[in-house]
CSV table of C-alpha atoms in Angstrom, one decimal:
chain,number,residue,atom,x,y,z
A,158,UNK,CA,73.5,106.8,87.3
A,159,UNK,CA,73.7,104.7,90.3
A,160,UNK,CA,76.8,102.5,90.7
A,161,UNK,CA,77.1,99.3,92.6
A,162,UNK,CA,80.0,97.4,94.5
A,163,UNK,CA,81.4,95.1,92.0
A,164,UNK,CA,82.3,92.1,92.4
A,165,UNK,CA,80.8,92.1,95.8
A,166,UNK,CA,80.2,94.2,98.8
A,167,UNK,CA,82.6,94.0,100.9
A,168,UNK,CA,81.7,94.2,104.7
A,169,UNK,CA,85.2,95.1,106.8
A,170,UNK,CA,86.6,94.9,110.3
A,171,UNK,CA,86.4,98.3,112.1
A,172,UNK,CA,90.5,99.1,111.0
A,173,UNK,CA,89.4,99.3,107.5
A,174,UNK,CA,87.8,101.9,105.5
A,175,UNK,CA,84.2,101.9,106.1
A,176,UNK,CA,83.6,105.6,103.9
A,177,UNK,CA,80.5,107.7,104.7
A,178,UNK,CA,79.8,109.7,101.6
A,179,UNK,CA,77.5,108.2,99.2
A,180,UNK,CA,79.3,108.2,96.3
A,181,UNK,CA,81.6,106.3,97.8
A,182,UNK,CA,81.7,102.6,96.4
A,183,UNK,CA,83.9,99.1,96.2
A,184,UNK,CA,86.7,100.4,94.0
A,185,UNK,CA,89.4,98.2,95.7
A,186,UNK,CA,89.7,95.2,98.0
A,187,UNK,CA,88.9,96.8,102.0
A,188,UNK,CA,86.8,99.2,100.8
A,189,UNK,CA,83.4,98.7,102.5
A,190,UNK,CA,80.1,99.1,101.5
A,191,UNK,CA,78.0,102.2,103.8
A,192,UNK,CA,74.8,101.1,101.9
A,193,UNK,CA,73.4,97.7,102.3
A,194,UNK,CA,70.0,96.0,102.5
A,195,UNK,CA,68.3,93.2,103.5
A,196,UNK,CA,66.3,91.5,101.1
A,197,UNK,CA,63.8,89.6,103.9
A,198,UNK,CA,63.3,92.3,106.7
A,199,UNK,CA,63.6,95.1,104.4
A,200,UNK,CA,65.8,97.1,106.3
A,201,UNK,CA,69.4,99.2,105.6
A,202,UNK,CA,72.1,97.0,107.1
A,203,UNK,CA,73.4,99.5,110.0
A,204,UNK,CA,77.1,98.9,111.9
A,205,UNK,CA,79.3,100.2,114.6
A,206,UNK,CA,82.8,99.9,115.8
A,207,UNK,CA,85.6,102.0,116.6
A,208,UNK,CA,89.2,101.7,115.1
A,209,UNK,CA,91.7,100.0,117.2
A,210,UNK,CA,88.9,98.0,118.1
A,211,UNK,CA,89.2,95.4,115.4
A,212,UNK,CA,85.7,94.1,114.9
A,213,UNK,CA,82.3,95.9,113.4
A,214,UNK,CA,79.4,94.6,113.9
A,215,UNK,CA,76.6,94.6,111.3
A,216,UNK,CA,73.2,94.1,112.0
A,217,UNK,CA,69.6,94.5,110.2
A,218,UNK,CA,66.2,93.4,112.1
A,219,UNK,CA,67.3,89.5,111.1
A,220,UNK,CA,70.6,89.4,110.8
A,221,UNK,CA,74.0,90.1,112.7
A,222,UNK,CA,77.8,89.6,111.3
A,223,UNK,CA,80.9,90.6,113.4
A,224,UNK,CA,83.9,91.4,110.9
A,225,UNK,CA,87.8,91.6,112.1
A,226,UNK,CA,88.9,91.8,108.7
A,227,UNK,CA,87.2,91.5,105.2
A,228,UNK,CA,84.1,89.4,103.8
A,229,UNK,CA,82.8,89.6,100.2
A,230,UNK,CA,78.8,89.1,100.6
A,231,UNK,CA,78.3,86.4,97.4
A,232,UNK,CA,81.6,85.5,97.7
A,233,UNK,CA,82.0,82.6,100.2
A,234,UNK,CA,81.2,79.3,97.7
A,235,UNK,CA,85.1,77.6,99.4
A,236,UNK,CA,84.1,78.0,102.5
A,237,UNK,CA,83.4,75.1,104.3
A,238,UNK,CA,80.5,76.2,106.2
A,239,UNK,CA,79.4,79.5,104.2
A,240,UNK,CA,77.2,82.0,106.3
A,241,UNK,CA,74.9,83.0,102.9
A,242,UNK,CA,74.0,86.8,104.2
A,243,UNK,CA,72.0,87.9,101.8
A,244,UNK,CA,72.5,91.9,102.1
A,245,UNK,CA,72.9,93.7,99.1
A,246,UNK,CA,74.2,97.0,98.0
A,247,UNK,CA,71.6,99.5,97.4
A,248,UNK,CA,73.7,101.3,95.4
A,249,UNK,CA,76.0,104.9,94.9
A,250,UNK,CA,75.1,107.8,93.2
A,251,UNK,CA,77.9,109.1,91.2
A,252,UNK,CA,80.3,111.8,92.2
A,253,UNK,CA,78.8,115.2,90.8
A,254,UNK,CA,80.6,118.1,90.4
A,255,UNK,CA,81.8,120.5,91.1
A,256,UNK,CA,82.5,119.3,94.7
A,257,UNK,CA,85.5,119.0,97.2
A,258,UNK,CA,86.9,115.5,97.9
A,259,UNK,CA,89.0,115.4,101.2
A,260,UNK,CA,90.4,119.2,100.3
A,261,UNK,CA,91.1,119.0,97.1
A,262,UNK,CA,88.4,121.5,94.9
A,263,UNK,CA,87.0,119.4,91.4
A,264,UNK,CA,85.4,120.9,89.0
A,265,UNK,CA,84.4,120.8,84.8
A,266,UNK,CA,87.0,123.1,84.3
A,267,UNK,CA,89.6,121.1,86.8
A,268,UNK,CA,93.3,120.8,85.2
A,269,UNK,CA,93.7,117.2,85.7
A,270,UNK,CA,97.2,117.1,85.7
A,271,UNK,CA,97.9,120.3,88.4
A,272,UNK,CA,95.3,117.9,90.5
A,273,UNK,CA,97.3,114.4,89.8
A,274,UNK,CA,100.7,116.1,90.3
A,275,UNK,CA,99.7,117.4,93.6
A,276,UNK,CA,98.4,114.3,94.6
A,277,UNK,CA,101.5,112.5,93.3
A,278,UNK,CA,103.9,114.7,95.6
A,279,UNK,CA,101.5,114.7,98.8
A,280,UNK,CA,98.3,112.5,98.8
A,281,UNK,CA,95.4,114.2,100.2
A,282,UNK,CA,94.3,110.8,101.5
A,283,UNK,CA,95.4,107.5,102.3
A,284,UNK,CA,92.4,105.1,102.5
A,285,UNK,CA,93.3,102.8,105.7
A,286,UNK,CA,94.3,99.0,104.6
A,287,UNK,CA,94.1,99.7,101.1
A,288,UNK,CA,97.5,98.6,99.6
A,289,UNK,CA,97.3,100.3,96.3
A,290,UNK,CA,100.2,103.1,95.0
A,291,UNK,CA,98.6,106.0,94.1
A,292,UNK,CA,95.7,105.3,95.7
A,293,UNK,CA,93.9,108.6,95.8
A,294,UNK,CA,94.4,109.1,92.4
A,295,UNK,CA,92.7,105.4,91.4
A,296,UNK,CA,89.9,106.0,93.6
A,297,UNK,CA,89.2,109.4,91.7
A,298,UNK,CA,89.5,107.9,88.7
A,299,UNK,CA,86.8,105.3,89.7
A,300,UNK,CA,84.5,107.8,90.9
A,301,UNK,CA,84.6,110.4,88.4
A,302,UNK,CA,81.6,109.5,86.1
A,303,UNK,CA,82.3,111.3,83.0
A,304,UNK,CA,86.2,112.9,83.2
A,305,UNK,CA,87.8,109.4,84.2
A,306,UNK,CA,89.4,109.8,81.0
A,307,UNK,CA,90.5,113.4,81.2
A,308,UNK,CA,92.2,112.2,84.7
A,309,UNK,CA,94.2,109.5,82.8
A,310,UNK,CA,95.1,111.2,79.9
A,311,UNK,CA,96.8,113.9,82.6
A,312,UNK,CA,98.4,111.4,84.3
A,313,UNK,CA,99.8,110.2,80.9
A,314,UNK,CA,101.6,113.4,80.6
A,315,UNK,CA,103.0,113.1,83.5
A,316,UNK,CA,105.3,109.8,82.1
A,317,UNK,CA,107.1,112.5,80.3
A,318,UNK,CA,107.7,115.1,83.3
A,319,UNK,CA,111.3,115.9,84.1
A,320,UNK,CA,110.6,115.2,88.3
A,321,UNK,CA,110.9,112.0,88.5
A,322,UNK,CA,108.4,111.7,91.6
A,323,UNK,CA,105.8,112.6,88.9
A,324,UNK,CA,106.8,109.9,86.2
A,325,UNK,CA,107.0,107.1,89.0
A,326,UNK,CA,103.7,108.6,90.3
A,327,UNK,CA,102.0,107.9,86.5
A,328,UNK,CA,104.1,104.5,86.5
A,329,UNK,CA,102.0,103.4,89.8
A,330,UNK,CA,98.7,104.8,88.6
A,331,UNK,CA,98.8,103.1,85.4
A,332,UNK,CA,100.5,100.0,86.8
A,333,UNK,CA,97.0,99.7,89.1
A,334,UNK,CA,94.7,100.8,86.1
A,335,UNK,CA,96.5,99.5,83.1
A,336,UNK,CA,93.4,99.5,80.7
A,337,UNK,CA,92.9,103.6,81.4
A,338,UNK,CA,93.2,105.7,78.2
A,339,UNK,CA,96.8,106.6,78.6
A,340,UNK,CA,98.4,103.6,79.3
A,341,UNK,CA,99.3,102.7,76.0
A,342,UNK,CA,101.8,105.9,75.5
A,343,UNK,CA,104.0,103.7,77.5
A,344,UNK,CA,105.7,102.0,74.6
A,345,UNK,CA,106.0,105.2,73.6
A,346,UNK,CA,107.4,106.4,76.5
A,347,UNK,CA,110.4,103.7,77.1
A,348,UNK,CA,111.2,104.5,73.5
A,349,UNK,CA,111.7,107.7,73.5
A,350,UNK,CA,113.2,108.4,76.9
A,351,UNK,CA,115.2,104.9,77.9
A,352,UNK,CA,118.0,106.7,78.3
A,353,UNK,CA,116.7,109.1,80.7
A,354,UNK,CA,114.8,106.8,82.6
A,355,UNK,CA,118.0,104.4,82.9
A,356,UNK,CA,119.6,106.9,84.5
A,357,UNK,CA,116.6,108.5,86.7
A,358,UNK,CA,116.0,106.9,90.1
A,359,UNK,CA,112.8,107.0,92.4
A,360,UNK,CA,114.0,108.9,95.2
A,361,UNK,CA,112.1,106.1,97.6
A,362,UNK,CA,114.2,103.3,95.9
A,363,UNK,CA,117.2,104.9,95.1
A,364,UNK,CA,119.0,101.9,93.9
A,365,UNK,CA,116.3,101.4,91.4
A,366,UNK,CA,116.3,103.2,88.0
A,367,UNK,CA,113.0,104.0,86.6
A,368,UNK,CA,113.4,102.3,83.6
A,369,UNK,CA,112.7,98.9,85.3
A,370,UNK,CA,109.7,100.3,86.7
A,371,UNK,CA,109.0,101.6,83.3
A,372,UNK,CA,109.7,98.1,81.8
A,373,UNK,CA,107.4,97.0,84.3
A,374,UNK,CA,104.8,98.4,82.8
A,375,UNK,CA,105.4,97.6,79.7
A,376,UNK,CA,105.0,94.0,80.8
A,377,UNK,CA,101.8,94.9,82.7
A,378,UNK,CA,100.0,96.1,80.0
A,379,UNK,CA,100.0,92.3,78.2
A,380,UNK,CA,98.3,91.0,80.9
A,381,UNK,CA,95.1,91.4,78.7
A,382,UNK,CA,95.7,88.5,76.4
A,383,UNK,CA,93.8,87.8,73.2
A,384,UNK,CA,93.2,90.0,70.6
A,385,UNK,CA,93.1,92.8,73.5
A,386,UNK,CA,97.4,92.5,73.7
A,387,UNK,CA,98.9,95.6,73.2
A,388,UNK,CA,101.0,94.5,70.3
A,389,UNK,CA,103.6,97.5,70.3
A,390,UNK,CA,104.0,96.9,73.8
A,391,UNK,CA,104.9,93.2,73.0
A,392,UNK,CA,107.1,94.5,70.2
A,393,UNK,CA,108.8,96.4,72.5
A,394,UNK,CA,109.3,93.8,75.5
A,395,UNK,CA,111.0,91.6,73.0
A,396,UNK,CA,113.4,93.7,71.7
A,397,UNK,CA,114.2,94.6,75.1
A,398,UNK,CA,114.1,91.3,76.2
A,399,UNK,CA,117.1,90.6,74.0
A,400,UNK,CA,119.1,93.1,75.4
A,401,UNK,CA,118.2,92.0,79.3
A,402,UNK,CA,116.1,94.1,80.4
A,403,UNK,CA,112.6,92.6,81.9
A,404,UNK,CA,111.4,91.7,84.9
A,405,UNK,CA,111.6,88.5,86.3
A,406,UNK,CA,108.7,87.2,84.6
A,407,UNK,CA,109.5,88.2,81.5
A,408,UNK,CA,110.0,84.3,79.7
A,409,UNK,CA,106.4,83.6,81.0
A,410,UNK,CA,104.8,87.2,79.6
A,411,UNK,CA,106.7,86.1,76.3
A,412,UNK,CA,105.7,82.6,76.7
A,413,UNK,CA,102.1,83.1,76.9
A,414,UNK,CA,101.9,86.0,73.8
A,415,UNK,CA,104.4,84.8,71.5
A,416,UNK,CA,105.2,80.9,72.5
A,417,UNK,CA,107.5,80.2,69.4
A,418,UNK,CA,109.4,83.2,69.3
A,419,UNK,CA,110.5,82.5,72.9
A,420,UNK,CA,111.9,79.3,72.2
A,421,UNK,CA,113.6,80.4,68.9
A,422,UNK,CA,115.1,83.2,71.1
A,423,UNK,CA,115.9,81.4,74.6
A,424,UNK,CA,119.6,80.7,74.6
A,425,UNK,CA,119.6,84.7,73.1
A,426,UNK,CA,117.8,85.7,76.2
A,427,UNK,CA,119.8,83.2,78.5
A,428,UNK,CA,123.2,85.3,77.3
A,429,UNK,CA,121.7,88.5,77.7
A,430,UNK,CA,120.1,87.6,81.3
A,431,UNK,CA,121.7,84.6,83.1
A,432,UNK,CA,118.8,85.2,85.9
A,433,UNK,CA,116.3,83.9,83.1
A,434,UNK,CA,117.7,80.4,82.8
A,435,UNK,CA,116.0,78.8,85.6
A,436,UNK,CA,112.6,80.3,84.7
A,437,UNK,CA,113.1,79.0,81.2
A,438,UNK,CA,114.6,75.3,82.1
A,439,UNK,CA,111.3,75.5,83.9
A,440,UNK,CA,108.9,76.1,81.4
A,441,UNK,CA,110.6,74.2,78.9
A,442,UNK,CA,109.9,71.4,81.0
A,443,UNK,CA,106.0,72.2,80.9
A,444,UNK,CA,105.6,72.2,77.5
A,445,UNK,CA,104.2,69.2,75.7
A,446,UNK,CA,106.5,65.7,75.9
A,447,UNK,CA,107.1,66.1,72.7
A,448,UNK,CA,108.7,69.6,73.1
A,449,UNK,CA,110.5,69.2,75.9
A,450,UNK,CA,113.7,66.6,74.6
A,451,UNK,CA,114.7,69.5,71.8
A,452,UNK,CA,113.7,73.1,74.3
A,453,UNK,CA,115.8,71.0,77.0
A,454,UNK,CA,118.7,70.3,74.8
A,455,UNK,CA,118.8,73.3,73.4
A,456,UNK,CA,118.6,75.2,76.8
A,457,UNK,CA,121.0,73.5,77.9
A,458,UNK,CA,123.9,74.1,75.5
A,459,UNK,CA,123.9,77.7,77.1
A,460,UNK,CA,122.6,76.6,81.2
A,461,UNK,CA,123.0,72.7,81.6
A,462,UNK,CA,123.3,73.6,85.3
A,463,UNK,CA,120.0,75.1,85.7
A,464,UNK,CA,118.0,72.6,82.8
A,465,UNK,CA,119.4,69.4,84.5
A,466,UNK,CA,118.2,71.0,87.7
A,467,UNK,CA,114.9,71.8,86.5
A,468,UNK,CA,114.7,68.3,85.0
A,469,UNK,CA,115.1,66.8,88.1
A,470,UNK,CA,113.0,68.7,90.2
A,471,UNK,CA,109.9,68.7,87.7
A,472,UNK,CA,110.1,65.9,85.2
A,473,UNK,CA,108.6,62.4,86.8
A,474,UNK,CA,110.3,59.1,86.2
A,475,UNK,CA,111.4,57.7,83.5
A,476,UNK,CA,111.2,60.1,81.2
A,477,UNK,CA,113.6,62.2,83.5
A,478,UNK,CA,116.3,59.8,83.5
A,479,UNK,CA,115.3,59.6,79.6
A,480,UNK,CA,116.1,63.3,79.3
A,481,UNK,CA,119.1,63.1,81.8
A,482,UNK,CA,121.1,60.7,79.3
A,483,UNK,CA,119.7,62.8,76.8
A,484,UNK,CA,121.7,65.9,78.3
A,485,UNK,CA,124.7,64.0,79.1
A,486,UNK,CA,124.8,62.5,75.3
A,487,UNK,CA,124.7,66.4,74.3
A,488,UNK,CA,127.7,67.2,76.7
A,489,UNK,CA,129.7,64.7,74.9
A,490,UNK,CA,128.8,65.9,71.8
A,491,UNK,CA,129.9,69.2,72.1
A,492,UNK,CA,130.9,71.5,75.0
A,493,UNK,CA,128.3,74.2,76.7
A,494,UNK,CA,127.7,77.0,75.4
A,495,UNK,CA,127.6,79.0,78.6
A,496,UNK,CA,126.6,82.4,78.7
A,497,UNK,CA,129.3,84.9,79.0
């Protein structure tokens, strides 16, 4: 099967990755394309330039570009005055094994996970400019043509290892490729072993337990909205939610999946994260005008600091003085109910 750089081909400057094996194609932003063509003269787009030297040139037999950084060829329509190359790629063929990629031996019978924990405690490779975690291991999974699957299932495994350089190493993998088979154990994962990962640390962030990176995760997997949401995931997220623990997007994840439960729950998720007031005071103030003089009232019976802050910042006259006295008429109503 031949494969071609999606969305684009990328042409890079000469401190990027320009890679010279075939197979090799545009898994990531700054990864270049080594096999363009011209559609008018015909000919494969050739390049030089040195790194440290900052700019390649490209060149065919009607056509020159000199690149310091990144360009996506069919990608330019915002710019002002777009140069229009028309190179294409030409194509990859796929990775065949068995074969050896920068040291490391692959093969049909290859235990995926011996490869992916090696990888995870010393990478065999660090494309330059490519600011991915993991990155070896995502640009394996993208070129393996028919184990992909077998490579993330490993690195599933690996979520429930006891060395917590592995589990953080399957976090970062999966946080990159969140739709690869595997992924989805996650809710199992923080279920089963949130005590463990509360009190496990990366050893790079020391400060950090794993179960926020963990939780992460969790939250990264509903970025694919629609009937495509992983709804144990979202289960999950709320319940934990309740109790805290998110990042700090976590009212706008909730907002976007589950837009009445959020409200029903804010001032519960105001007293079990203070942090979250602010984001919430701010989204209560996008929602329809019709919404927003109940959400803003009731928000601010547990935060009137940060909803009267938000109201002033975001809401245009005169419905913010509108919702101001509204507030104020609350205050004297009743005292705030300010998170403990």
């Amino acid at each position: 099967m031949t494969r071609r750089c999606r969305p684009y081909p990328q042409l890079v400057g000469a401190d990027c990755w320009l890679p010279v094996e075939a197979f090799e194609f545009g898994w990531a932003t700054a990864v270049g394309c080594n096999n363009l063509r011209c559609p008018d003269c015909g000919e494969a787009v050739r390049w030089d330039g040195q790194p440290g030297r900052t700019v390649r040139r490209y060149w065919c037999a009607c056509q020159e570009h000199l690149e310091t950084w990144t360009y996506w060829i069919g990608g330019e329509p915002e710019d002002l005055y777009p140069e229009k190359l028309a190179w294409y790629c030409d194509g990859h063929p796929d990775l065949k094994l068995p074969a050896v990629l920068d040291g490391v031996t692959l093969d049909p019978g290859t235990g995926w996970g011996a490869v992916a924990a090696a990888a995870m405690l010393e990478e065999p490779f660090h494309p330059p400019r490519i600011d991915i975690r993991q990155a070896w291991l995502v640009r394996l999974y993208h070129l393996l043509p028919r184990d992909r699957a077998k490579l993330s299932t490993a690195i599933a495994d690996l979520m429930y290892a006891t060395d917590p350089r592995l589990v953080v190493g399957a976090l970062e993998f999966f946080t990159t490729e969140r739709k690869a088979p595997g992924a989805e154990r996650i809710t199992d994962v923080v279920t089963t072993r949130r005590d463990w990962l509360a009190a496990a640390h990366d050893p790079r962030t020391p400060s950090v337990p794993l179960l926020d990176d963990a939780v992460l995760l969790l939250h990264t997997r509903l970025l694919d909205t629609g009937r495509a949401t992983d709804r144990p995931a979202l289960a999950l997220a709320k319940e934990l939610a309740l109790s805290g623990i998110g990042p700090h997007e976590t009212a706008a994840t909730l907002l976007d999946h589950d837009r009445k439960w959020l409200w029903a729950n804010a001032r519960s998720l105001i007293h079990a994260n203070p942090d979250w007031a602010a984001d919430l005071a701010y989204l209560a103030t996008q929602q329809r005008a019709s919404m927003r003089p109940r959400l803003l009232r009731d928000l601010a019976a547990a935060a009137p600091d940060a909803t009267r802050k938000a109201v002033t910042e975001r809401i245009p006259e005169p419905e913010r003085q509108r919702l101001l006295k509204l507030l104020h008429e609350a205050d004297a109503e009743g005292g705030p109910d300010e998170p403990g």
